[in-house]
CSV table of C-alpha atoms in Angstrom, one decimal:
chain,number,residue,atom,x,y,z
U,1,MET,CA,0.0,0.1,0.1
U,2,PRO,CA,1.4,3.3,-1.0
U,3,ILE,CA,2.5,5.9,2.0
U,4,PRO,CA,-0.1,8.8,1.7
U,5,PRO,CA,1.5,12.5,1.0
U,6,ARG,CA,1.0,13.7,4.9
U,7,VAL,CA,2.3,10.7,6.6
U,8,LEU,CA,5.7,11.4,3.9
U,9,ALA,CA,6.0,15.1,4.4
U,10,LEU,CA,5.7,14.4,8.4
U,11,LEU,CA,8.3,11.6,8.4
U,12,ALA,CA,10.5,14.1,6.2
U,13,SER,CA,9.9,16.6,8.8
U,14,ALA,CA,11.4,14.3,11.5
U,15,LEU,CA,14.3,13.4,9.5
U,16,ALA,CA,15.2,16.8,8.8
U,17,ALA,CA,14.6,17.8,12.8
U,18,SER,CA,16.7,14.6,13.2
U,19,LEU,CA,19.8,15.7,10.8
U,20,ALA,CA,19.6,19.1,12.4
U,21,LEU,CA,19.9,18.1,16.0
U,22,LEU,CA,22.9,15.8,15.3
U,23,ALA,CA,24.3,18.5,13.2
U,24,SER,CA,23.9,21.0,16.3
U,25,GLY,CA,26.1,22.6,18.9
U,26,CYS,CA,27.5,26.0,20.3
U,27,GLY,CA,31.1,26.7,20.5
U,28,GLY,CA,33.2,23.7,18.6
U,29,GLY,CA,32.8,19.9,18.7
U,30,ARG,CA,31.1,17.7,21.4
U,31,THR,CA,33.0,17.0,24.6
U,32,ASP,CA,32.7,14.5,27.0
U,33,ASP,CA,32.8,16.5,29.7
U,34,ALA,CA,30.5,19.4,28.3
U,35,TYR,CA,27.3,20.5,30.1
U,36,ARG,CA,24.3,20.4,27.6
U,37,ILE,CA,21.6,21.9,27.3
U,38,GLY,CA,18.7,21.7,24.8
U,39,VAL,CA,17.3,24.5,23.1
U,40,ILE,CA,13.7,23.8,21.4
U,41,THR,CA,12.5,26.9,19.2
U,42,SER,CA,10.3,27.9,16.5
U,43,GLN,CA,12.9,28.7,13.8
U,44,THR,CA,10.0,27.8,11.1
U,45,GLY,CA,6.5,28.1,10.8
U,46,ALA,CA,4.1,30.6,12.1
U,47,SER,CA,6.1,31.3,15.7
U,48,SER,CA,9.2,32.1,14.0
U,49,GLN,CA,9.2,35.8,14.9
U,50,LEU,CA,9.7,34.5,18.1
U,51,GLY,CA,12.1,31.1,17.4
U,52,LEU,CA,14.5,33.0,15.6
U,53,GLY,CA,15.6,35.6,18.1
U,54,GLU,CA,15.1,32.9,21.1
U,55,LEU,CA,18.1,30.8,19.2
U,56,GLN,CA,20.1,33.4,18.9
U,57,GLY,CA,19.8,34.6,22.2
U,58,ALA,CA,20.5,31.1,23.5
U,59,GLN,CA,23.6,31.6,21.4
U,60,LEU,CA,25.1,34.5,22.9
U,61,ALA,CA,24.3,33.5,26.4
U,62,ALA,CA,26.4,30.3,25.8
U,63,ASP,CA,29.3,32.0,24.2
U,64,LEU,CA,29.3,34.6,27.1
U,65,VAL,CA,29.4,31.4,29.9
U,66,ASN,CA,32.3,29.8,27.6
U,67,ALA,CA,34.3,33.1,27.3
U,68,ARG,CA,34.6,33.2,31.0
U,69,GLY,CA,35.8,30.0,31.7
U,70,GLY,CA,32.8,27.4,30.8
U,71,ILE,CA,30.7,26.1,34.3
U,72,HIS,CA,33.7,25.1,36.5
U,73,GLY,CA,35.9,24.8,33.5
U,74,ARG,CA,33.4,22.7,31.4
U,75,GLN,CA,32.3,23.9,28.3
U,76,LEU,CA,28.3,24.6,27.9
U,77,GLU,CA,26.9,23.4,24.2
U,78,LEU,CA,23.9,23.8,22.9
U,79,VAL,CA,21.9,20.9,21.3
U,80,VAL,CA,19.4,22.9,18.9
U,81,ALA,CA,15.9,21.3,17.5
U,82,ASP,CA,13.4,23.2,15.3
U,83,ASP,CA,9.7,22.3,16.1
U,84,LEU,CA,8.3,23.7,13.4
U,85,SER,CA,5.8,25.3,15.3
U,86,THR,CA,3.6,22.7,16.0
U,87,PRO,CA,3.3,20.5,19.2
U,88,VAL,CA,3.9,17.1,17.2
U,89,GLN,CA,7.7,18.5,15.7
U,90,ALA,CA,8.4,19.6,19.8
U,91,VAL,CA,7.4,16.0,21.6
U,92,LEU,CA,9.8,15.0,18.7
U,93,ALA,CA,12.7,16.9,19.4
U,94,ALA,CA,11.9,16.5,23.1
U,95,ARG,CA,12.1,13.0,23.0
U,96,ARG,CA,15.2,12.6,21.0
U,97,MET,CA,17.5,14.9,23.4
U,98,ILE,CA,15.9,14.5,26.8
U,99,ASP,CA,18.3,11.8,27.6
U,100,ASN,CA,20.9,13.4,26.6
U,101,VAL,CA,20.7,17.1,27.7
U,102,ASP,CA,21.5,18.6,31.6
U,103,ALA,CA,18.3,20.8,31.0
U,104,VAL,CA,15.7,21.8,28.4
U,105,VAL,CA,14.9,25.6,27.2
U,106,GLY,CA,11.6,26.0,25.0
U,107,PRO,CA,9.9,25.7,23.2
U,108,SER,CA,8.4,29.2,22.0
U,109,VAL,CA,5.0,29.0,22.8
U,110,ALA,CA,2.5,27.9,25.4
U,111,SER,CA,1.1,25.4,23.2
U,112,THR,CA,4.3,23.7,22.2
U,113,CYS,CA,5.6,23.8,26.1
U,114,ASN,CA,2.4,22.1,27.2
U,115,ALA,CA,3.1,19.2,25.1
U,116,ILE,CA,6.7,18.3,26.0
U,117,THR,CA,5.7,19.4,29.9
U,118,PRO,CA,4.8,15.6,30.5
U,119,LEU,CA,8.1,14.5,29.3
U,120,ALA,CA,10.0,16.5,31.3
U,121,GLN,CA,7.8,15.8,34.2
U,122,SER,CA,8.3,11.9,33.7
U,123,SER,CA,12.2,12.2,33.0
U,124,ARG,CA,12.5,14.6,35.7
U,125,THR,CA,14.4,17.2,33.3
U,126,VAL,CA,14.0,20.9,33.9
U,127,GLN,CA,12.1,22.4,31.1
U,128,TYR,CA,12.8,26.2,31.0
U,129,CYS,CA,9.7,27.2,28.7
U,130,LEU,CA,10.2,30.7,26.7
U,131,SER,CA,6.3,31.4,26.9
U,132,PRO,CA,5.1,33.3,29.9
U,133,GLY,CA,1.5,32.1,28.7
U,134,ILE,CA,1.8,28.3,30.7
U,135,LYS,CA,1.7,28.1,34.5
U,136,PRO,CA,4.0,26.1,36.1
U,137,ALA,CA,3.3,23.6,39.2
U,138,PRO,CA,5.1,24.2,42.2
U,139,GLY,CA,7.8,21.9,42.7
U,140,GLY,CA,7.8,20.7,39.0
U,141,GLN,CA,10.7,20.4,36.3
U,142,VAL,CA,8.8,23.1,34.4
U,143,PHE,CA,10.0,26.9,34.7
U,144,SER,CA,8.4,29.5,32.7
U,145,ALA,CA,10.1,32.7,31.1
U,146,SER,CA,8.8,36.6,31.5
U,147,VAL,CA,5.8,37.2,33.7
U,148,ALA,CA,2.8,35.7,33.9
U,149,THR,CA,-0.4,36.5,31.7
U,150,THR,CA,-2.4,37.7,34.6
U,151,ASP,CA,0.3,40.5,35.5
U,152,LEU,CA,0.9,41.2,31.7
U,153,ILE,CA,-2.9,42.4,31.4
U,154,ARG,CA,-3.0,43.7,34.8
U,155,ARG,CA,-0.5,45.9,33.9
U,156,THR,CA,-2.6,47.2,30.7
U,157,LEU,CA,-5.8,47.7,32.8
U,158,ASP,CA,-3.9,49.5,35.2
U,159,SER,CA,-2.4,51.8,32.4
U,160,TRP,CA,-5.8,52.4,30.8
U,161,ARG,CA,-7.7,52.9,33.8
U,162,ALA,CA,-5.2,56.2,34.9
U,163,ARG,CA,-6.5,57.6,31.0
U,164,GLY,CA,-10.2,57.0,32.4
U,165,ILE,CA,-10.4,53.6,29.8
U,166,THR,CA,-13.0,51.4,32.0
U,167,ARG,CA,-14.6,49.4,28.8
U,168,ILE,CA,-12.4,46.7,27.0
U,169,GLY,CA,-13.2,44.6,24.0
U,170,LEU,CA,-11.4,41.0,23.6
U,171,LEU,CA,-10.4,39.2,20.5
U,172,ASN,CA,-8.6,36.2,21.2
U,173,SER,CA,-7.3,33.6,19.0
U,174,THR,CA,-8.2,29.8,20.1
U,175,ASP,CA,-4.7,28.1,20.6
U,176,ALA,CA,-3.4,28.0,24.2
U,177,SER,CA,-1.7,31.3,24.2
U,178,GLY,CA,-4.9,33.0,23.2
U,179,GLN,CA,-6.9,31.2,25.6
U,180,GLU,CA,-4.6,31.9,28.4
U,181,GLY,CA,-4.9,35.5,27.6
U,182,ALA,CA,-8.9,35.7,27.7
U,183,ALA,CA,-8.9,34.0,31.1
U,184,SER,CA,-6.2,36.0,32.7
U,185,LEU,CA,-8.0,39.2,31.3
U,186,ARG,CA,-11.2,37.9,32.3
U,187,THR,CA,-9.4,37.5,36.7
U,188,ALA,CA,-8.1,40.8,36.1
U,189,VAL,CA,-11.5,42.9,35.3
U,190,ALA,CA,-12.8,40.8,38.0
U,191,ALA,CA,-10.1,42.2,40.3
U,192,LEU,CA,-10.5,45.5,38.9
U,193,PRO,CA,-14.4,47.3,40.4
U,194,GLY,CA,-15.2,49.8,37.9
U,195,THR,CA,-13.5,47.6,34.9
U,196,GLN,CA,-15.9,46.0,32.5
U,197,LEU,CA,-15.0,43.1,29.3
U,198,VAL,CA,-18.2,44.6,27.4
U,199,ALA,CA,-17.7,42.2,24.6
U,200,ALA,CA,-15.4,39.4,23.3
U,201,ALA,CA,-14.6,37.3,20.5
U,202,THR,CA,-12.8,34.5,19.5
U,203,PHE,CA,-10.7,33.6,15.8
U,204,GLU,CA,-8.8,30.5,14.8
U,205,PRO,CA,-5.2,31.0,14.4
U,206,GLY,CA,-5.2,30.5,10.8
U,207,ALA,CA,-8.3,32.8,10.1
U,208,VAL,CA,-8.1,34.8,6.7
U,209,SER,CA,-11.0,37.2,8.2
U,210,VAL,CA,-12.0,38.2,11.3
U,211,THR,CA,-14.0,41.1,10.5
U,212,SER,CA,-17.6,39.7,11.6
U,213,GLN,CA,-15.8,38.8,15.4
U,214,LEU,CA,-14.9,42.4,15.3
U,215,GLN,CA,-17.9,44.1,14.5
U,216,ALA,CA,-19.6,42.3,17.0
U,217,VAL,CA,-17.0,43.2,19.4
U,218,THR,CA,-17.4,46.9,18.6
U,219,SER,CA,-21.0,47.2,18.7
U,220,ALA,CA,-20.6,47.0,22.4
U,221,GLY,CA,-19.3,50.3,22.5
U,222,PRO,CA,-15.8,49.5,23.9
U,223,GLN,CA,-13.1,52.1,24.4
U,224,ALA,CA,-10.4,49.9,24.0
U,225,LEU,CA,-9.2,46.7,22.4
U,226,VAL,CA,-6.8,43.8,23.6
U,227,VAL,CA,-5.8,41.9,20.6
U,228,TRP,CA,-4.3,38.2,22.5
U,229,SER,CA,-3.2,36.3,19.6
U,230,THR,CA,0.8,36.4,18.4
U,231,GLY,CA,2.0,36.4,14.7
U,232,ALA,CA,0.2,36.0,11.8
U,233,ALA,CA,-3.0,35.2,13.8
U,234,ALA,CA,-2.8,39.0,15.5
U,235,ALA,CA,-1.7,40.7,12.0
U,236,VAL,CA,-5.0,39.6,10.8
U,237,ALA,CA,-7.2,40.9,13.5
U,238,LEU,CA,-5.1,44.1,13.0
U,239,LYS,CA,-5.6,44.3,9.8
U,240,ALA,CA,-9.8,43.9,10.2
U,241,ILE,CA,-9.3,46.8,12.6
U,242,SER,CA,-7.5,49.1,9.9
U,243,GLN,CA,-10.1,48.0,7.5
U,244,LEU,CA,-13.2,48.8,9.6
U,245,GLY,CA,-11.7,52.3,10.5
U,246,VAL,CA,-11.7,51.7,14.5
U,247,ASP,CA,-9.9,53.9,15.6
U,248,LEU,CA,-9.5,52.6,19.3
U,249,PRO,CA,-6.3,52.0,21.3
U,250,VAL,CA,-5.2,48.5,21.0
U,251,ALA,CA,-3.6,46.1,23.5
U,252,THR,CA,-1.6,42.9,22.6
U,253,THR,CA,0.8,40.0,23.8
U,254,ASN,CA,4.1,40.7,24.8
U,255,GLY,CA,5.0,37.6,22.3
U,256,ASN,CA,4.4,40.8,19.6
U,257,LEU,CA,7.8,42.7,20.9
U,258,THR,CA,9.2,41.5,18.1
U,259,TYR,CA,10.6,43.3,14.8
U,260,ALA,CA,9.4,40.8,12.6
U,261,PHE,CA,5.6,41.2,13.5
U,262,LEU,CA,6.2,45.3,13.0
U,263,ARG,CA,7.4,44.6,9.6
U,264,ARG,CA,4.5,42.6,8.8
U,265,ILE,CA,1.8,45.0,10.2
U,266,ALA,CA,3.5,48.3,8.8
U,267,ASP,CA,0.9,49.0,6.5
U,268,TYR,CA,-1.7,48.4,9.2
U,269,THR,CA,-0.4,49.5,12.5
U,270,PRO,CA,-2.9,50.7,14.8
U,271,ALA,CA,-2.4,54.5,15.6
U,272,THR,CA,-2.2,53.3,19.7
U,273,LEU,CA,-0.6,50.2,20.1
U,274,LEU,CA,0.4,49.1,23.3
U,275,ILE,CA,2.2,45.9,24.4
U,276,PRO,CA,3.1,45.4,28.0
U,277,ALA,CA,7.2,44.4,28.2
U,278,THR,CA,9.6,43.7,30.6
U,279,ARG,CA,12.3,45.7,31.9
U,280,ASN,CA,14.6,45.5,29.0
U,281,PHE,CA,12.2,47.1,26.8
U,282,TRP,CA,11.6,50.1,29.4
U,283,SER,CA,14.6,50.4,32.0
U,284,ASP,CA,17.0,53.5,31.0
U,285,GLY,CA,19.5,51.5,33.4
U,286,THR,CA,19.0,54.4,36.1
U,287,ASP,CA,17.0,51.9,38.1
U,288,ARG,CA,18.7,49.0,38.3
U,289,SER,CA,22.0,47.7,39.8
U,290,PRO,CA,25.2,48.4,38.0
U,291,PRO,CA,26.0,44.6,37.0
U,292,ALA,CA,22.6,44.3,35.3
U,293,ALA,CA,22.9,47.8,33.7
U,294,GLY,CA,26.2,46.0,33.1
U,295,LEU,CA,24.4,43.1,31.5
U,296,GLU,CA,22.3,44.8,29.6
U,297,ALA,CA,25.0,46.6,27.6
U,298,THR,CA,26.6,43.5,26.7
U,299,PHE,CA,23.9,42.0,25.4
U,300,HIS,CA,23.0,44.6,23.4
U,301,ARG,CA,26.5,45.3,22.1
U,302,ASP,CA,27.1,41.0,21.4
U,303,PHE,CA,23.5,41.3,19.8
U,304,GLN,CA,24.4,43.9,17.2
U,305,ALA,CA,27.7,42.7,16.3
U,306,ARG,CA,26.6,39.1,15.7
U,307,PHE,CA,23.2,39.5,14.5
U,308,GLY,CA,23.1,43.3,12.9
U,309,GLY,CA,20.1,44.8,14.7
U,310,GLN,CA,18.6,45.3,17.5
U,311,PRO,CA,17.2,42.4,20.4
U,312,ASP,CA,13.8,42.1,20.4
U,313,PHE,CA,11.4,39.6,23.1
U,314,GLY,CA,12.8,36.3,21.9
U,315,PRO,CA,16.7,36.7,22.6
U,316,GLY,CA,16.5,38.3,26.1
U,317,VAL,CA,14.4,35.4,27.4
U,318,ALA,CA,16.7,32.8,26.0
U,319,TYR,CA,19.7,35.0,27.2
U,320,ASP,CA,18.2,34.6,30.4
U,321,ALA,CA,17.1,31.3,30.2
U,322,VAL,CA,20.5,29.6,29.5
U,323,LEU,CA,22.3,31.8,32.0
U,324,LEU,CA,20.0,30.9,34.8
U,325,LEU,CA,20.5,27.2,34.1
U,326,ALA,CA,24.7,27.8,33.7
U,327,ASP,CA,24.0,29.2,36.8
U,328,ALA,CA,22.6,26.5,38.7
U,329,LEU,CA,24.5,23.6,36.7
U,330,GLY,CA,27.2,25.4,38.9
U,331,ARG,CA,25.8,25.4,42.2
U,332,HIS,CA,24.4,21.8,42.0
U,333,PRO,CA,26.0,18.6,43.2
U,334,GLY,CA,25.4,16.7,40.0
U,335,ASP,CA,22.0,14.9,39.7
U,336,ARG,CA,20.1,16.6,36.9
U,337,THR,CA,16.7,15.6,38.3
U,338,THR,CA,16.9,17.8,41.2
U,339,LEU,CA,17.8,20.4,39.5
U,340,ASN,CA,14.8,22.2,39.6
U,341,GLU,CA,15.6,22.3,43.3
U,342,THR,CA,18.4,24.3,42.9
U,343,LEU,CA,17.2,26.3,40.4
U,344,GLU,CA,13.9,27.3,42.9
U,345,ARG,CA,16.7,28.4,45.1
U,346,THR,CA,17.7,31.0,42.9
U,347,THR,CA,17.3,34.4,44.0
U,348,GLY,CA,18.9,38.1,43.3
U,349,PHE,CA,20.1,36.5,39.9
U,350,VAL,CA,20.4,39.5,37.3
U,351,GLY,CA,19.4,38.9,33.6
U,352,VAL,CA,18.5,41.3,31.2
U,353,VAL,CA,14.6,40.7,31.7
U,354,GLY,CA,14.6,41.3,35.3
U,355,THR,CA,16.1,40.3,38.8
U,356,TYR,CA,15.0,37.2,39.0
U,357,ARG,CA,13.8,35.8,42.6
U,358,PHE,CA,12.8,32.2,42.3
U,359,ARG,CA,10.7,30.3,45.2
U,360,PRO,CA,9.7,26.6,45.2
U,361,ASP,CA,5.7,28.2,44.6
U,362,ASP,CA,7.2,30.8,42.2
U,363,HIS,CA,8.5,29.0,39.0
U,364,ARG,CA,8.8,32.1,37.1
U,365,GLY,CA,11.0,34.7,39.4
U,366,LEU,CA,9.5,37.9,38.1
U,367,GLY,CA,6.4,40.0,38.9
U,368,LEU,CA,4.2,43.2,38.1
U,369,ASP,CA,6.7,45.4,39.2
U,370,ASP,CA,9.1,44.0,36.4
U,371,VAL,CA,6.1,44.6,33.7
U,372,ALA,CA,5.6,48.4,32.0
U,373,MET,CA,3.8,49.6,28.9
U,374,VAL,CA,5.6,50.4,25.6
U,375,ARG,CA,3.7,52.0,22.5
U,376,VAL,CA,5.2,50.8,18.9
U,377,ALA,CA,5.7,53.7,16.9
U,378,GLY,CA,9.1,54.8,14.5
U,379,GLY,CA,9.2,50.9,13.4
U,380,GLY,CA,10.2,50.1,17.1
U,381,PHE,CA,9.3,50.2,20.9
U,382,ILE,CA,8.9,53.5,22.9
U,383,ALA,CA,8.2,53.2,26.8
U,384,GLU,CA,5.2,54.8,28.0
U,385,GLN,CA,5.4,57.6,30.6
U,386,GLY,CA,4.3,56.8,34.0
U,387,ARG,CA,4.3,52.9,35.2
């Protein structure tokens, strides 16, 4: 019986990912005594606007660790895989690498992170998810980058409330990230008397138009819109806002804090597009310690020199993830199955995104104070006045 084309395509993708995994590495060839961190990101597909930058940030961090002498003299190697922006490929990549690495950084978005979480838990391997849209269980093997979605949305609503904006409309995609954003928005609204979610609508990530959903939401008379989706799906929603002539402030997820996204929406960027962002997007350095300011300067200088541009959301979270894991590996007695306990005792660790304060019941290490709003303007991100 001939093999169906769809199966052939899946097998070909798996083979390509396997070859990429075998060929991957950072800072020279593999050595038997090296520490190895697996890096699973979306280098192709719908989430590549995040994944490509995340890989670059991880590479810079590994180079920095090795330039400083490694981890107690042992080199740090990255074992890299592309999940093609799909949960199936993320699981295939994780299965291939998980017994051969000390920890895993990634994947890029909530759906792919959630897909490999059971593997991380069952193998007792630390997984440092690069999406803020998951909720790590206390004491487990999973950690999450950036700030919780609830805090991102709370900062957005607080910013609007300060301007008298209390009637909110919501458009969110039906993937894991979109659903997490919608749930977090409802939770935040319930905690803020006087703020209302006046209408909400969902759309599939692959939708080519959301005009009808947008019309339904705007008919309720919101003063501002939240579009909680990333990449191409968010662009479809913003295009509909432009085409319908909707003149309202719009906020979106920090997953769209990328220059690739700004180029994608260049022809239909809302007049006011706001994004909740971590310190690397709005801090001027004066409110951080000298080590933090120095690290940020090194990060931006090295990124510019190597990749020819400024880092956005993806590089920063992966850079911090690799540095955090390298630090924990250096303080760890050697049994990778308890590495999570060493990491969750980390406090006061300086990263470019913020200064991390983990606890057994907090596998994120950052909070509301690490968030402020930035505005999209001039092809970049400008800090809003006030917090």
